[in-house]
XYZ file of C-alpha atoms in Angstrom:
739
model
C 98.010 -25.326 -7.078
C 96.102 -26.483 -3.997
C 94.410 -23.781 -1.944
C 93.611 -23.277 1.724
C 91.514 -20.282 2.772
C 92.695 -18.675 6.019
C 90.206 -16.224 7.500
C 91.019 -12.747 8.775
C 88.908 -12.164 11.863
C 89.155 -9.932 14.934
C 91.024 -8.947 18.072
C 93.659 -11.408 19.347
C 93.248 -14.028 16.568
C 93.692 -11.269 13.983
C 96.866 -9.991 15.643
C 98.238 -13.520 15.845
C 97.520 -13.935 12.130
C 99.958 -11.152 11.256
C 102.702 -13.284 12.825
C 101.562 -16.814 12.019
C 100.251 -16.606 8.466
C 103.635 -15.743 6.876
C 105.024 -18.893 8.529
C 102.126 -20.981 7.212
C 102.591 -19.538 3.720
C 106.301 -20.366 3.775
C 105.857 -23.990 4.836
C 102.725 -24.699 2.766
C 104.317 -23.262 -0.352
C 106.897 -26.059 -0.233
C 104.060 -28.520 -0.882
C 102.521 -26.474 -3.688
C 99.793 -25.101 -1.453
C 98.604 -21.519 -1.727
C 97.226 -19.946 1.458
C 94.710 -17.232 0.626
C 92.996 -14.772 2.965
C 89.340 -13.788 3.191
C 88.265 -10.958 5.490
C 85.297 -11.870 7.699
C 86.204 -9.468 10.512
C 83.518 -7.228 11.971
C 85.162 -4.166 10.397
C 85.531 -5.897 7.042
C 81.899 -6.962 7.029
C 80.776 -3.420 7.915
C 82.880 -1.935 5.108
C 81.373 -4.413 2.625
C 77.874 -3.164 3.507
C 78.280 0.330 2.019
C 80.300 0.200 -1.222
C 78.350 3.113 -2.719
C 79.558 5.457 0.048
C 83.251 4.561 -0.129
C 86.162 5.331 -2.421
C 87.447 2.509 -4.653
C 90.478 2.173 -2.370
C 88.247 1.732 0.684
C 85.790 -0.733 -0.824
C 85.949 -4.406 0.117
C 84.142 -7.392 -1.398
C 81.694 -9.414 0.658
C 84.140 -12.184 1.542
C 81.692 -13.848 3.914
C 79.148 -14.343 1.130
C 81.885 -15.760 -1.090
C 82.961 -18.215 1.603
C 79.346 -19.180 2.240
C 78.999 -20.181 -1.404
C 82.379 -21.914 -1.336
C 81.321 -23.976 1.711
C 78.712 -25.726 -0.447
C 81.361 -27.005 -2.876
C 83.535 -30.151 -2.624
C 86.681 -28.025 -3.048
C 86.166 -25.960 0.113
C 89.081 -25.987 2.556
C 88.538 -23.162 5.030
C 90.341 -22.433 8.302
C 88.015 -20.297 10.382
C 89.395 -18.332 13.336
C 87.232 -16.915 16.162
C 85.492 -13.661 15.269
C 83.548 -11.023 17.157
C 79.874 -11.884 17.534
C 78.946 -8.257 17.798
C 76.649 -6.844 20.414
C 75.205 -3.399 19.699
C 77.875 -1.613 21.818
C 80.635 -3.421 19.910
C 78.985 -2.628 16.598
C 78.722 1.056 17.501
C 82.365 1.149 18.576
C 83.520 -0.439 15.311
C 81.433 2.026 13.289
C 82.887 4.977 15.212
C 86.439 3.736 14.621
C 85.887 3.326 10.886
C 84.318 6.776 10.678
C 87.364 8.226 12.442
C 89.555 6.488 9.863
C 87.710 8.294 7.057
C 85.100 5.727 6.070
C 81.853 7.481 5.149
C 79.489 5.008 6.750
C 76.326 5.955 8.635
C 75.948 5.872 12.399
C 73.984 2.960 13.822
C 70.325 4.082 13.973
C 69.035 3.077 17.395
C 65.494 4.187 16.502
C 65.263 4.623 12.710
C 63.020 7.487 11.722
C 63.529 7.705 7.968
C 63.764 5.291 5.041
C 67.505 5.954 4.863
C 67.962 5.109 8.546
C 65.780 2.014 8.237
C 67.900 0.865 5.306
C 71.123 1.444 7.272
C 69.705 -0.383 10.299
C 68.680 -3.344 8.131
C 72.207 -3.596 6.731
C 73.834 -3.324 10.157
C 71.505 -5.971 11.563
C 73.062 -8.485 9.151
C 76.441 -8.266 10.932
C 75.179 -8.318 14.528
C 75.598 -11.325 16.768
C 76.598 -14.722 15.445
C 76.333 -13.682 11.807
C 79.394 -15.506 10.495
C 79.068 -19.076 11.685
C 75.630 -19.864 10.220
C 76.866 -18.830 6.777
C 79.940 -21.075 6.817
C 78.640 -24.102 8.677
C 77.359 -26.263 5.853
C 78.124 -29.337 7.913
C 77.787 -30.625 11.450
C 80.392 -30.278 14.173
C 82.969 -32.769 15.431
C 84.822 -31.299 18.424
C 87.226 -33.196 20.625
C 90.456 -32.772 22.573
C 93.443 -34.005 20.528
C 95.478 -36.708 22.232
C 98.537 -34.442 22.514
C 96.461 -31.800 24.318
C 94.868 -34.343 26.626
C 98.243 -35.892 27.430
C 99.675 -32.468 28.215
C 96.757 -31.670 30.533
C 97.414 -34.930 32.376
C 101.131 -34.314 32.757
C 100.893 -30.559 33.394
C 97.444 -30.044 34.947
C 95.857 -26.629 35.022
C 94.698 -25.149 38.305
C 91.302 -26.121 39.686
C 89.533 -24.442 42.577
C 88.512 -26.312 45.708
C 84.872 -27.270 46.074
C 83.311 -27.424 49.522
C 80.227 -29.452 50.381
C 78.695 -26.356 51.948
C 79.098 -24.208 48.811
C 76.093 -21.948 48.307
C 76.676 -21.564 44.568
C 73.643 -22.706 42.612
C 71.715 -22.056 39.415
C 68.397 -20.225 39.451
C 66.123 -20.675 36.449
C 62.482 -20.118 35.584
C 60.060 -22.954 36.370
C 57.592 -22.121 33.615
C 56.399 -19.520 31.092
C 59.870 -19.418 29.516
C 61.192 -20.555 26.123
C 61.414 -24.197 27.185
C 57.916 -24.370 28.641
C 56.174 -22.554 25.780
C 57.806 -24.424 22.894
C 55.734 -25.955 20.091
C 57.055 -27.895 17.111
C 55.854 -29.182 13.758
C 57.363 -31.227 10.922
C 56.569 -30.053 7.394
C 55.338 -32.829 5.128
C 56.139 -30.912 1.936
C 58.135 -27.896 0.830
C 56.280 -24.658 1.498
C 56.664 -20.969 2.227
C 55.495 -20.013 5.686
C 54.747 -16.604 7.141
C 54.674 -15.252 10.673
C 51.959 -12.830 11.721
C 50.721 -11.044 14.804
C 46.963 -10.808 15.346
C 46.105 -8.082 17.842
C 43.195 -8.381 20.252
C 41.138 -6.092 18.000
C 41.785 -8.352 14.991
C 44.474 -6.193 13.358
C 47.011 -8.376 11.549
C 50.665 -7.457 11.211
C 53.066 -9.541 9.154
C 56.229 -10.103 11.155
C 57.954 -12.236 8.513
C 56.410 -12.634 5.091
C 58.425 -15.499 3.619
C 60.010 -18.421 5.456
C 60.935 -21.101 2.896
C 60.881 -24.649 4.256
C 61.680 -28.070 2.833
C 59.939 -31.396 3.203
C 60.765 -32.996 6.537
C 61.927 -29.713 8.062
C 61.325 -29.081 11.753
C 59.881 -25.676 12.633
C 59.608 -24.544 16.239
C 58.076 -21.535 17.910
C 58.124 -20.354 21.498
C 58.110 -17.219 23.632
C 59.232 -15.871 26.971
C 56.606 -14.241 29.161
C 58.374 -11.067 30.278
C 56.021 -10.460 33.205
C 57.088 -13.851 34.556
C 60.700 -13.008 33.706
C 60.621 -9.781 35.705
C 59.008 -11.532 38.677
C 61.687 -14.215 38.507
C 64.512 -11.656 38.310
C 63.166 -9.706 41.289
C 62.964 -12.953 43.281
C 66.610 -13.722 42.546
C 67.711 -10.255 43.631
C 66.016 -10.888 46.974
C 67.426 -14.416 47.189
C 71.001 -13.259 46.568
C 70.561 -10.586 49.228
C 69.125 -13.062 51.741
C 71.875 -15.636 51.061
C 74.622 -12.971 50.997
C 76.085 -14.351 47.765
C 77.076 -12.678 44.531
C 74.336 -12.201 41.946
C 75.397 -13.211 38.449
C 73.453 -13.203 35.186
C 74.504 -15.663 32.483
C 73.212 -15.170 28.932
C 74.417 -15.453 25.349
C 73.831 -11.955 23.998
C 76.042 -12.731 20.985
C 74.588 -15.962 19.618
C 71.062 -15.080 20.834
C 71.520 -11.630 19.410
C 67.866 -10.568 19.491
C 66.377 -12.301 22.523
C 69.189 -12.183 25.067
C 69.991 -8.450 24.871
C 66.306 -7.873 25.605
C 66.452 -10.275 28.568
C 69.644 -8.519 29.672
C 67.806 -5.194 29.496
C 65.038 -6.535 31.734
C 67.683 -7.562 34.268
C 69.232 -4.083 34.225
C 65.831 -2.430 34.634
C 64.807 -4.825 37.400
C 68.008 -4.322 39.376
C 67.757 -0.545 38.983
C 63.954 -0.428 39.152
C 63.862 2.634 41.401
C 66.259 4.535 39.124
C 64.244 3.766 36.002
C 61.025 4.680 37.824
C 62.458 8.151 38.490
C 64.524 8.789 35.381
C 63.346 6.308 32.745
C 61.815 8.947 30.479
C 64.970 11.099 30.489
C 67.137 8.087 29.728
C 64.911 7.013 26.850
C 64.803 10.516 25.396
C 68.613 10.546 25.398
C 68.685 7.239 23.510
C 70.102 5.330 26.477
C 68.826 1.755 26.501
C 69.009 -0.806 29.276
C 69.563 -3.422 26.551
C 73.024 -1.919 25.952
C 73.904 -2.331 29.615
C 74.827 -0.129 32.529
C 78.119 0.779 30.878
C 76.378 2.265 27.858
C 74.012 4.233 30.070
C 76.727 5.660 32.323
C 78.930 6.630 29.383
C 76.028 8.520 27.792
C 74.705 10.409 30.805
C 76.231 13.699 29.678
C 73.352 13.872 27.203
C 71.056 14.556 30.184
C 72.710 17.909 30.869
C 72.071 19.223 34.352
C 70.365 15.978 35.402
C 73.404 13.831 34.619
C 75.025 14.077 38.047
C 71.945 13.109 40.031
C 71.125 10.208 37.700
C 74.696 8.930 37.979
C 74.476 9.206 41.764
C 71.242 7.216 41.758
C 72.860 4.373 39.795
C 75.940 4.392 42.022
C 73.794 4.360 45.153
C 71.938 1.294 43.922
C 75.196 -0.434 42.927
C 76.496 0.059 46.463
C 73.525 -1.825 47.898
C 73.182 -5.582 48.229
C 73.123 -7.917 46.431
C 76.715 -7.682 45.356
C 77.166 -8.179 41.620
C 79.498 -10.597 39.890
C 82.272 -8.461 38.404
C 83.916 -8.605 35.019
C 86.672 -6.302 36.308
C 86.431 -5.279 39.938
C 89.440 -2.939 39.639
C 87.612 -0.892 37.002
C 84.156 -1.292 38.530
C 82.805 -3.199 35.526
C 79.949 -5.385 36.704
C 78.008 -8.268 35.230
C 75.363 -5.751 34.100
C 77.655 -3.288 32.321
C 77.906 -4.830 28.823
C 75.647 -7.608 27.463
C 78.492 -9.378 25.666
C 80.882 -9.346 28.654
C 79.408 -12.328 30.495
C 78.679 -15.119 28.039
C 77.209 -18.221 29.622
C 79.291 -20.826 27.821
C 82.494 -19.209 29.122
C 81.328 -17.714 32.430
C 79.618 -20.766 33.936
C 82.547 -23.149 33.299
C 84.883 -20.549 34.809
C 82.805 -20.449 37.992
C 82.698 -24.250 38.178
C 86.440 -24.580 37.548
C 87.077 -22.019 40.292
C 85.374 -24.090 42.985
C 82.039 -22.348 42.493
C 83.572 -18.968 43.212
C 83.092 -15.720 41.300
C 84.650 -12.265 41.718
C 82.849 -9.593 43.709
C 82.996 -5.771 43.690
C 85.902 -5.603 46.162
C 87.933 -8.206 44.284
C 86.745 -10.875 46.714
C 85.940 -14.457 45.716
C 82.551 -15.683 46.849
C 79.749 -18.094 46.055
C 77.247 -16.942 43.488
C 73.599 -17.278 42.611
C 73.924 -17.943 38.874
C 70.812 -16.630 37.163
C 70.009 -18.388 33.871
C 66.463 -17.257 33.051
C 65.510 -19.800 30.370
C 65.368 -23.319 31.780
C 66.187 -25.116 28.513
C 69.768 -26.025 29.485
C 70.228 -24.433 32.911
C 69.936 -27.871 34.505
C 73.178 -28.975 32.826
C 75.193 -26.483 34.863
C 73.267 -27.246 38.053
C 73.970 -30.969 37.592
C 77.728 -30.300 37.320
C 77.609 -28.022 40.380
C 75.819 -30.717 42.382
C 78.390 -33.301 41.327
C 81.279 -31.029 42.349
C 79.640 -30.154 45.651
C 79.245 -33.856 46.410
C 82.565 -35.166 45.092
C 84.927 -32.190 44.830
C 86.717 -30.704 41.861
C 87.638 -32.815 38.854
C 91.221 -33.997 38.475
C 92.693 -33.092 35.050
C 95.381 -35.788 35.481
C 92.832 -38.613 35.498
C 89.509 -37.328 34.184
C 87.899 -38.537 30.999
C 86.627 -36.453 28.116
C 83.283 -35.387 26.646
C 83.774 -34.829 22.897
C 80.839 -33.411 20.976
C 78.933 -34.103 17.782
C 76.820 -31.006 17.194
C 73.814 -30.377 14.962
C 74.450 -27.029 13.271
C 74.469 -27.456 9.484
C 72.388 -25.095 7.355
C 71.647 -22.777 10.290
C 70.078 -25.561 12.349
C 68.534 -24.398 15.624
C 69.942 -20.876 15.425
C 67.713 -19.636 18.222
C 67.709 -15.863 18.450
C 70.402 -15.375 15.812
C 68.133 -14.681 12.899
C 65.206 -12.700 11.610
C 62.486 -14.760 13.287
C 62.753 -13.312 16.809
C 60.501 -10.427 17.834
C 59.720 -8.254 20.816
C 55.939 -8.183 20.694
C 54.413 -4.725 20.384
C 50.865 -5.480 21.598
C 48.836 -8.244 23.211
C 47.383 -10.805 20.844
C 48.409 -13.980 19.056
C 51.505 -14.825 17.044
C 50.909 -17.430 14.365
C 53.044 -19.427 11.969
C 50.954 -19.927 8.836
C 51.516 -22.049 5.732
C 50.953 -20.892 2.152
C 47.375 -22.196 2.240
C 46.587 -20.064 5.283
C 46.550 -22.938 7.782
C 47.855 -22.013 11.240
C 50.634 -24.449 12.135
C 51.792 -22.931 15.442
C 50.410 -20.142 17.617
C 50.887 -18.494 20.993
C 48.903 -16.012 23.046
C 51.315 -13.191 23.888
C 51.395 -9.920 25.809
C 53.128 -6.660 24.928
C 56.859 -6.979 25.463
C 56.979 -10.772 25.297
C 59.896 -12.233 23.319
C 58.707 -14.627 20.586
C 61.012 -16.622 18.390
C 61.009 -19.424 15.853
C 63.715 -21.595 14.395
C 64.201 -24.122 11.618
C 66.106 -27.396 11.432
C 66.274 -29.044 8.032
C 65.974 -32.785 7.668
C 69.235 -33.322 5.739
C 71.430 -31.929 8.558
C 69.599 -34.119 11.107
C 70.276 -37.217 9.023
C 73.947 -36.183 8.625
C 74.204 -35.511 12.381
C 73.019 -39.022 13.199
C 75.507 -40.432 10.676
C 78.374 -38.446 12.224
C 77.426 -39.639 15.712
C 77.472 -43.273 14.585
C 80.798 -42.696 12.795
C 82.426 -41.240 15.914
C 81.002 -43.963 18.172
C 82.332 -46.625 15.804
C 85.746 -44.952 15.545
C 86.217 -44.569 19.296
C 84.179 -47.362 20.858
C 82.810 -44.816 23.345
C 79.137 -44.430 24.282
C 77.317 -41.713 22.327
C 74.434 -40.005 24.097
C 71.869 -37.914 22.232
C 71.051 -35.102 24.679
C 67.323 -34.831 23.932
C 64.450 -34.288 26.354
C 61.200 -35.968 25.345
C 59.326 -33.411 27.494
C 60.346 -30.604 25.088
C 58.429 -30.242 21.845
C 61.434 -29.828 19.539
C 63.415 -32.616 21.188
C 60.452 -34.999 21.007
C 60.349 -34.508 17.234
C 64.110 -35.045 16.954
C 63.912 -38.230 19.022
C 61.519 -39.687 16.443
C 63.873 -38.738 13.613
C 66.963 -40.018 15.421
C 65.391 -43.410 16.044
C 64.401 -43.619 12.397
C 67.789 -42.594 10.992
C 69.753 -44.860 13.320
C 68.067 -47.682 11.423
C 70.007 -46.641 8.308
C 73.345 -47.566 9.932
C 75.095 -50.586 11.311
C 74.875 -49.953 15.042
C 75.710 -53.490 16.147
C 77.925 -53.345 19.216
C 77.604 -49.574 19.668
C 76.401 -47.961 22.886
C 73.922 -45.338 21.638
C 71.537 -43.695 24.095
C 68.922 -40.949 24.202
C 68.723 -39.037 27.482
C 67.563 -35.652 28.727
C 70.382 -33.087 29.039
C 70.344 -33.297 32.843
C 70.439 -37.117 32.835
C 73.148 -37.101 30.156
C 75.221 -34.652 32.216
C 75.025 -36.852 35.287
C 76.126 -39.932 33.350
C 78.928 -38.024 31.600
C 80.430 -36.518 34.759
C 80.232 -39.866 36.549
C 82.206 -41.417 33.695
C 84.617 -38.446 33.668
C 85.564 -39.241 37.256
C 86.236 -42.844 36.190
C 88.573 -41.610 33.440
C 86.116 -42.636 30.703
C 85.069 -40.744 27.568
C 81.448 -40.127 26.553
C 80.400 -38.537 23.251
C 77.750 -35.845 23.676
C 75.490 -35.665 20.626
C 73.641 -32.378 20.898
C 71.708 -29.676 19.171
C 73.293 -26.399 18.213
C 72.964 -24.379 21.410
C 74.121 -27.235 23.617
C 76.980 -27.807 21.167
C 78.065 -24.254 21.915
C 77.738 -24.736 25.669
C 79.260 -28.221 25.952
C 82.290 -27.448 23.810
C 83.246 -24.800 26.354
C 82.081 -26.445 29.570
C 83.916 -29.758 29.360
C 87.131 -28.586 27.653
C 87.585 -25.795 30.225
C 87.377 -28.429 32.958
C 89.404 -31.074 31.098
C 92.229 -29.142 29.438
C 91.897 -25.638 30.851
C 90.457 -23.880 27.804
C 88.120 -24.548 24.925
C 90.648 -22.953 22.555
C 92.646 -26.206 22.614
C 89.873 -28.269 21.064
C 90.092 -29.804 17.630
C 87.047 -28.522 15.761
C 86.317 -30.176 12.428
C 83.222 -29.522 10.315
C 82.909 -32.141 7.568
C 80.899 -30.139 5.034
C 77.982 -32.068 3.619
C 79.068 -31.561 0.004
C 82.561 -32.909 0.613
C 84.577 -29.849 1.621
C 86.115 -29.133 4.988
C 85.756 -26.307 7.499
C 88.381 -26.309 10.237
C 87.621 -24.097 13.213
C 90.383 -23.107 15.571
C 88.568 -23.983 18.774
C 86.149 -22.014 20.879
C 87.107 -19.389 23.420
C 86.198 -16.116 21.741
C 88.488 -13.470 20.336
C 90.055 -12.323 23.634
C 89.666 -8.520 23.859
C 91.730 -8.371 27.070
C 94.663 -9.848 25.174
C 94.511 -6.982 22.694
C 94.453 -4.447 25.506
C 97.565 -6.013 27.004
C 99.353 -5.851 23.652
C 98.430 -2.190 23.232
C 99.658 -1.364 26.732
C 102.689 -3.664 27.005
C 103.436 -5.047 23.515
C 102.778 -8.528 24.845
C 100.213 -10.890 23.295
C 99.321 -13.923 25.390
C 96.888 -15.402 22.827
C 97.650 -19.091 22.320
C 97.511 -20.125 18.645
C 97.327 -23.820 19.498
C 93.864 -23.996 17.952
C 95.247 -22.629 14.701
C 98.046 -25.225 14.712
C 95.551 -28.066 15.213
C 93.138 -26.793 12.567
C 95.896 -26.332 10.009
C 97.109 -29.918 10.463
C 93.588 -31.245 9.850
C 93.193 -28.930 6.862
C 96.417 -30.270 5.363
C 95.309 -33.869 5.857
C 91.928 -33.134 4.282
C 93.649 -31.534 1.294
C 95.987 -34.512 0.969
C 93.112 -36.985 0.967
C 90.970 -34.975 -1.441
C 93.682 -33.988 -3.933
C 96.221 -36.751 -3.453
C 98.849 -34.238 -2.331
C 101.355 -36.497 -0.558
C 103.389 -33.561 0.711
C 100.371 -32.117 2.485
C 100.264 -35.293 4.577
C 103.952 -34.944 5.398
C 103.436 -31.290 6.351
C 100.441 -32.123 8.542
C 102.163 -34.954 10.387
C 105.263 -32.822 10.954
C 103.078 -29.969 12.202
C 101.427 -32.267 14.748
C 104.855 -33.343 15.966
C 105.905 -29.689 16.266
C 102.700 -28.788 18.099
C 103.269 -31.531 20.663
C 106.796 -30.226 21.264
C 105.444 -26.686 21.747
C 103.223 -28.086 24.503
C 105.606 -30.496 26.185
C 108.611 -28.159 26.092
C 106.686 -25.219 27.533
C 106.745 -23.012 24.459
C 103.138 -21.846 24.690
C 102.598 -18.157 25.509
C 102.933 -17.168 29.137
C 100.625 -14.579 30.707
C 103.080 -11.873 31.715
C 106.053 -9.860 30.511
C 109.519 -11.326 30.511
C 108.561 -14.659 28.948
C 107.698 -15.694 25.413
C 104.369 -14.541 24.104
C 102.340 -15.499 21.025
C 105.113 -14.412 18.660
C 107.668 -16.488 20.533
C 105.460 -19.573 20.376
C 105.218 -19.068 16.603
C 109.013 -19.034 16.330
C 109.328 -22.302 18.242
C 106.566 -23.865 16.149
C 108.483 -22.919 13.009
C 111.733 -24.313 14.470
C 110.165 -27.607 15.534
C 108.162 -27.898 12.302
C 111.287 -27.400 10.204
C 113.182 -29.941 12.320
C 110.388 -32.493 11.997
C 110.342 -32.037 8.209
C 114.121 -32.267 7.973
C 114.117 -35.534 9.921
C 111.203 -37.276 8.192
C 111.924 -39.998 5.643
C 108.711 -39.894 3.616
C 109.865 -37.146 1.236
C 113.607 -36.731 0.744
C 113.285 -33.581 -1.356
C 111.146 -31.895 1.296
C 113.569 -32.975 4.004
C 116.468 -31.538 2.027
C 114.633 -28.254 1.587
C 113.947 -27.802 5.303
C 117.255 -29.081 6.649
C 119.055 -25.728 6.254
C 115.985 -23.866 7.547
C 115.986 -25.977 10.702
C 119.732 -25.513 11.137
C 119.541 -21.744 10.678
C 116.630 -21.299 13.096
C 118.357 -23.460 15.707
C 121.632 -21.555 15.353
C 119.859 -18.198 15.624
C 117.438 -19.178 18.398
C 119.085 -17.005 21.045
C 119.212 -13.939 18.797
C 115.634 -14.366 17.577
C 114.159 -14.812 21.053
C 116.130 -11.783 22.258
C 114.693 -9.685 19.416
C 111.164 -10.914 20.152
C 111.418 -10.129 23.853
C 113.213 -6.792 23.447
C 110.003 -5.043 22.365
C 108.045 -6.041 25.475
C 107.032 -3.454 28.029
C 106.114 -0.418 25.944
C 102.781 0.661 24.439
C 102.225 -0.183 20.788
C 100.104 1.680 18.254
C 98.142 -0.597 15.941
C 96.291 2.191 14.170
C 92.945 0.762 15.222
C 91.273 -1.844 17.380
C 88.615 -3.296 15.087
C 90.426 -2.214 11.910
C 94.162 -2.022 12.583
C 96.603 -0.553 10.112
C 98.217 -3.521 8.370
C 101.659 -1.951 8.200
C 101.674 -1.089 11.911
C 100.249 -4.462 12.886
C 102.782 -6.418 10.819
C 105.585 -4.371 12.386
C 104.255 -5.071 15.880
C 103.699 -8.766 15.329
C 106.916 -9.482 13.379
C 109.557 -7.666 15.460
C 112.458 -10.067 14.801
C 114.306 -9.096 11.633
C 116.425 -12.241 11.913
C 113.411 -14.561 12.033
C 111.586 -12.617 9.315
C 114.553 -12.999 6.956
C 114.471 -16.791 7.239
C 110.706 -17.031 6.764
C 110.564 -14.517 3.918
C 113.380 -16.306 2.095
C 111.450 -19.567 2.392
C 108.328 -17.842 1.051
C 110.350 -16.905 -2.011
């Protein structure tokens, strides 16, 4: 029997899975396809860390490790839904929930003081941030808007804000002494094992990382951010936002850059509240309250200060009331840009500002221009270039604009800046060195206490595969493909040499292949967008993350509607369900109103590609029929307005799943490629059509009341299934088809 692995993840995608996966199982089973589940949720990964502390009933296998091994095999066929890239506050909340459910797991040790706490901290560190994707991504990324999605955006355009030529929205970024400016890069001639060490000014050596295996041809980079320069820069932006009377917004990636960006975030919190930390910093630290966790974490923990709590809270509130006004995550609840490090993620927040005419939300619920602070200058210019284009030419028109699909370098943990164990907050002034096995210093930087130093690796095989994928997409589409590489940056300069070499391995006759800096590439791409033309962006890993949110949000309204295929280098397939995160606000709405507005369109698109991959690899003709019929059903969901609405009284995620099943069954019943399959689904289609009114009534009848899921990070399966499958009539049809 053929097998597809469907991942259990977190928040809204997890809740949608309770409704959608039974439908997938029912339809796939008709083609002899088994749909299995693997749990890579944050809660599941935490539980797998501590088997020795749990009862046999509570224990879970390490499904992520299993899938990581599977991704290196030709048989892999994995559908990967969005998961939580956990910040420390999220991790702590998940731990607390599991403890309340009876799981004997340790608390997260903020400052480990014993071997047991250090061991627990080391285990927890493996699930922080973007811990899932690097394990599964054994191939490079091909992300694009499917034709049906693009056509729908043209015929039913999403709202776009109005840009004015006098908009004061702009990007502020460091002009030196940051990660971009300090970068150094080297290519390894032979396989080796490197180490990273810190040499203090008195000659004391401390090993920061004792073994970094590398392969021949591998690119190794190192860089650091000067935090004294960072703090000066942040203070300047606070003054600038005050002088310009615009909102101050900080845009980071505290999930993917799980070590560096929370530290940068902490510097922003301390700089904004400098007077408060000058007066009460010692008390806050003694209570375990860290600026890196955000203002929200500090305010929620102030009771630990006892009698001083009220005056410290008043000091924070007094500063918040002063200019500059902060960009707000939720102005009604007083949640600012500085409350939680994972609340404002650059690849989602900057496109949202641009789509909204350069406007962000202020503390009184007002819309206003914003000074968008992006400390590291590596890719800040991309957003500034789009802002300048919009200021000059107005908002983009979804009915006519072109597209910017992406080919992204990410295989084998390529360029995972900040998401790994090679990022350090430097304890003392000195030198950080990358050293080979023979003791030769390959890279080094002079650093001060508190500086943020990091290294990353990019193996040669993924680079070669990335170039091949770019040529393949350019040949398939006839569109220009631009490698977004800046020869002024050390890492990019090395990649440019490799790209030029590997392009020589392919037939590029007649193809428009270019190498341009990210800012230049952005300008060309947005100019072509306005002409209705498509331009393939061929980027490194971080820009892949940014671009596959930026352009889709402008083009089709959301990055969740992107087709995201990862052709695994050993022949398997990984099918991601689009970007867009795991939508915590959607879960809150379900809990309060029993209404889930998560759109599973990404899951529909990924499943169709997964079925086609399976058909090609295993010769399963019926998988092709299923995939084609699913695409037809998906297009009907879009064109007939069956996607989830935002508010009560209309169909939500569960309703869209019913209509997908109806249209899918109808498409199968009407197709001529497989008479037996058509005969099987004909009565299903007829039954669902006849019972449409009853089923939709049952689905909508539950709306409006709170629902208990038994947990947020780790819901009770029985309660969640009941909440997400409320139509007994629909369930009977699907369960009968499942057999």
